[in-house]
């Protein structure tokens, strides 16, 4: 046998790929300059970035943090960076952060909203994260009363006696049901607490307070302001609009004609008018609809209106989730012999709410952003306070720093909410993709 | 023998109203209705008593009293002697102006940004993401006052044009000042006059003529296009019609403008302010820009979702047919995405219109500013003004949603 004419015994060493096909160059060519239109776009975007940064960066870096007035601030910047330097004056935030956060709440009482906020995080944790022990939900249920007591203060007996109404509901059901049947028990479970709140809660709290005056100093609503006000209104609205929205969505999909038309009427009315008109109603009109002589707190009135407003949007979001469920789910629930409420609670709602998570969180974000509207009816939310701060001689004329601070705070809260909704969606995802 | 027997006749018992599913729904509804009516009656009764005690029973006659205030932006004749109802009408027109302007620009911006966010260009898509997240997560009211502050703080005052510190732009025809923009106004030397509508307001005949001519020439060029389509379908050869269509579109309107003696009235600096031209106040401009940018972020997300809802096979098929990227987008992707985009688009239009009520924060006199602002403060008629205001907004919202729903039904996939 002859030798094989030619067999390569050693391989040619591997060449490095062409420079244009690896590393940053390839990335830039593929992602920034793949063709002419895209190159034009990239160059335009770079030019825009240059414009924006060349305006913003000097302003941010030539900033003065400690100053007591706008003039002093400008003086510092001029001395440090030359006569023409323009810079941010963060002194206003350092000087007035407490107002932006708490409004005109008394300074020596700041521990109260701070405690309320920390406890809010504790109360929210079992709702937001399933790793937290379920027993914590008990605390979440009690939290609204703690929040009210800490923020407004006054006698401790008022929140306690209101809370007692909720305790009364199961008790009266337990007592009446064996005597007069389940239905009477349910009716008693609703009627007794309502009677308690309407007639007895106030006088009993007053009496207990006269016997044992336990409480902290009462802070009136006019002193509330800043992000504390936004968060108070926002959290209340969020907590109340979800259940109300579920009820409205069920009402709108109900077979019962009257309930359905009442729900549709309510939802379409609220969605048809701007929130600001409802806030005008809260500030000027709501007292007219109550018996002569009753007045109640402006913040409470605003909370009611904000809740009703976002409940209508929430109802539409949840209705979308309900409509997206396959009909088989409803039929399966019927076939299992579940009654309406059990089917909703065990089968329909968990799925419908899961589908509508993005919409629900979107509504929450909208609600939180809409709390800025209360500045138009004269409440001291951060935006209203920015005007109040400008009214001061020392800070007359300061704009951008305040707006930037407020915008950044809102941005952080809203952005984290939207990220949380994505996390929740991923966590609850059960289908295989 | 019949296998069927009548069911035993039960006598009706009161308990069946609750325990028998045949009657229970009726019972629930009647109870709900009674509770609703009783609640409503209670509220109305309280309101009537309270208003009577204050000596201002519900009546709308105050609307015909002189308003006593001026409105700086008015498209119809109005002065401080005009009645409140006219002030409200001027405000309504201003609301509609800002809504139409805002919806138009927000749609254009939103579509462009939504498409760009899906672009393969890394830098551009990241920039668009930043834009969307910035605008969506900050309250619109903040954007409105922020834009207004930018205009007031950074634009030159009219007197700076006198000293030469600032100059007019675009061949001395436009002035950007901190009081707003001054742009040229269209004038007609052979004007056709005005037409009086029921003696309430006047419409310029020139404007009507321009609109009529534009509509007619648009319809004519559509007819030419349809004819060309028909010939192409019948013979396979498309007649060259672009010059006919361009001519039909432009020649009539140019002739009309020439006949009417169209010319521009330029703004001029007189004294401490500009005279002549159209004055777009900075309240209008800042509201317009802020609402457009804010709503555009939401529309962009809707557009992105719509485009992503079109299955990948569609664009692959289009590429296989040899269409270019832009043809694929315009002829294949967007028409299908449109069906997904339109419902959220409707609700964004509604949101923009409702958000335009925040005009009150920058002093733009929309219907909230006139009716629920100054009229309410001057007359103290909270109930009447707010009822009217809500009715107006309800009417606007319901008309927008019905028009857009009609359009949605027209373009949606016809399934059989």
XYZ file of C-alpha atoms in Angstrom, chain A residues 27 30-32 38-39 41-42 45-46 48-49 182-183 255-259 262 268-274 276-278 280-281 284-285 287-293 313 365 369 372-373 375-376 383 397 399-400 403 406-407 410-411 414-415 418-419, chain B residues 18-19 25 28-30 32-33 36 42-44 46-47 49-51 54 56 116 119-124 127 133-134 136-139 141-142 145-146 149-150 153-154 294 298 351 354 357-358 360-361 368 372 376 382-383 386 389-390 393-394 397-398:
122
model
C -21.899 45.076 19.279
C -25.020 45.560 15.161
C -26.861 47.605 17.747
C -26.027 51.191 16.848
C -30.384 53.498 12.210
C -27.067 55.320 12.107
C -31.154 57.733 14.563
C -28.149 56.879 16.719
C -29.965 60.286 19.909
C -26.341 60.967 20.829
C -29.924 64.795 22.062
C -28.133 63.084 24.963
C -78.744 31.584 59.623
C -80.303 34.395 57.621
C -77.646 38.739 36.031
C -79.737 40.864 38.348
C -80.914 43.719 36.178
C -81.281 46.380 38.853
C -77.948 45.653 40.516
C -76.859 50.558 39.344
C -69.723 55.135 33.924
C -70.575 58.289 35.848
C -67.344 58.244 37.829
C -65.261 57.378 34.784
C -66.894 60.122 32.789
C -65.918 63.013 35.041
C -62.434 64.228 35.998
C -60.897 67.329 40.106
C -64.688 67.784 39.847
C -65.134 65.077 42.487
C -64.554 70.088 44.230
C -67.597 68.140 45.375
C -67.613 72.393 48.721
C -70.607 70.138 48.327
C -71.512 68.548 53.590
C -74.768 69.623 51.915
C -75.757 66.001 51.442
C -75.561 65.240 55.151
C -78.012 66.191 57.876
C -77.759 69.883 58.802
C -75.007 70.590 61.273
C -61.471 52.190 37.357
C -50.104 54.018 40.639
C -50.157 60.149 41.406
C -51.288 65.616 43.917
C -54.624 67.009 42.747
C -53.266 70.806 46.102
C -55.874 72.411 43.825
C -46.949 70.298 45.290
C -38.037 82.017 43.166
C -38.404 75.998 41.354
C -36.377 73.228 39.821
C -39.920 69.931 41.478
C -41.013 65.826 44.432
C -40.766 64.139 41.041
C -43.097 60.010 43.240
C -40.975 58.270 40.662
C -44.505 54.448 41.440
C -41.595 52.681 39.776
C -44.719 48.654 38.852
C -41.633 46.480 39.451
C -85.432 34.133 50.386
C -84.841 30.409 50.161
C -82.985 37.221 42.849
C -82.462 40.936 46.335
C -83.106 43.347 43.487
C -86.164 44.888 45.096
C -81.397 46.873 46.574
C -83.675 49.203 44.635
C -80.865 52.865 46.679
C -82.235 60.957 51.961
C -79.291 62.702 50.252
C -81.527 64.846 48.034
C -80.688 66.754 53.052
C -79.313 68.798 50.191
C -82.965 71.363 53.343
C -79.397 72.605 53.623
C -79.648 74.748 50.508
C -78.699 78.865 53.250
C -80.005 79.455 47.765
C -38.888 53.265 18.363
C -36.275 49.306 17.501
C -33.188 47.124 17.283
C -31.127 50.238 17.870
C -29.981 49.790 21.463
C -29.453 53.450 22.262
C -32.764 54.602 20.832
C -33.798 56.287 25.515
C -40.753 55.366 32.664
C -40.004 58.998 33.531
C -45.493 57.529 33.475
C -44.265 57.561 37.051
C -44.515 61.258 37.826
C -47.895 62.958 38.341
C -49.996 67.892 37.496
C -46.283 68.129 38.269
C -46.634 73.180 36.428
C -43.078 72.173 35.514
C -42.257 77.101 34.964
C -39.886 76.346 32.091
C -38.348 81.183 33.584
C -36.357 80.457 30.452
C -47.516 62.521 29.480
C -49.079 55.671 27.852
C -57.896 60.492 30.197
C -60.285 64.684 31.727
C -59.295 70.010 33.690
C -55.964 70.510 35.482
C -56.863 75.437 36.431
C -53.344 74.965 37.873
C -63.352 73.976 34.933
C -66.240 75.756 38.539
C -68.573 79.351 41.323
C -71.646 75.201 44.189
C -74.455 72.733 43.529
C -70.765 71.406 39.705
C -69.710 70.795 34.976
C -70.139 67.070 35.558
C -67.684 66.246 31.080
C -70.001 63.226 31.000
C -66.600 61.499 27.570
C -69.604 59.576 26.330
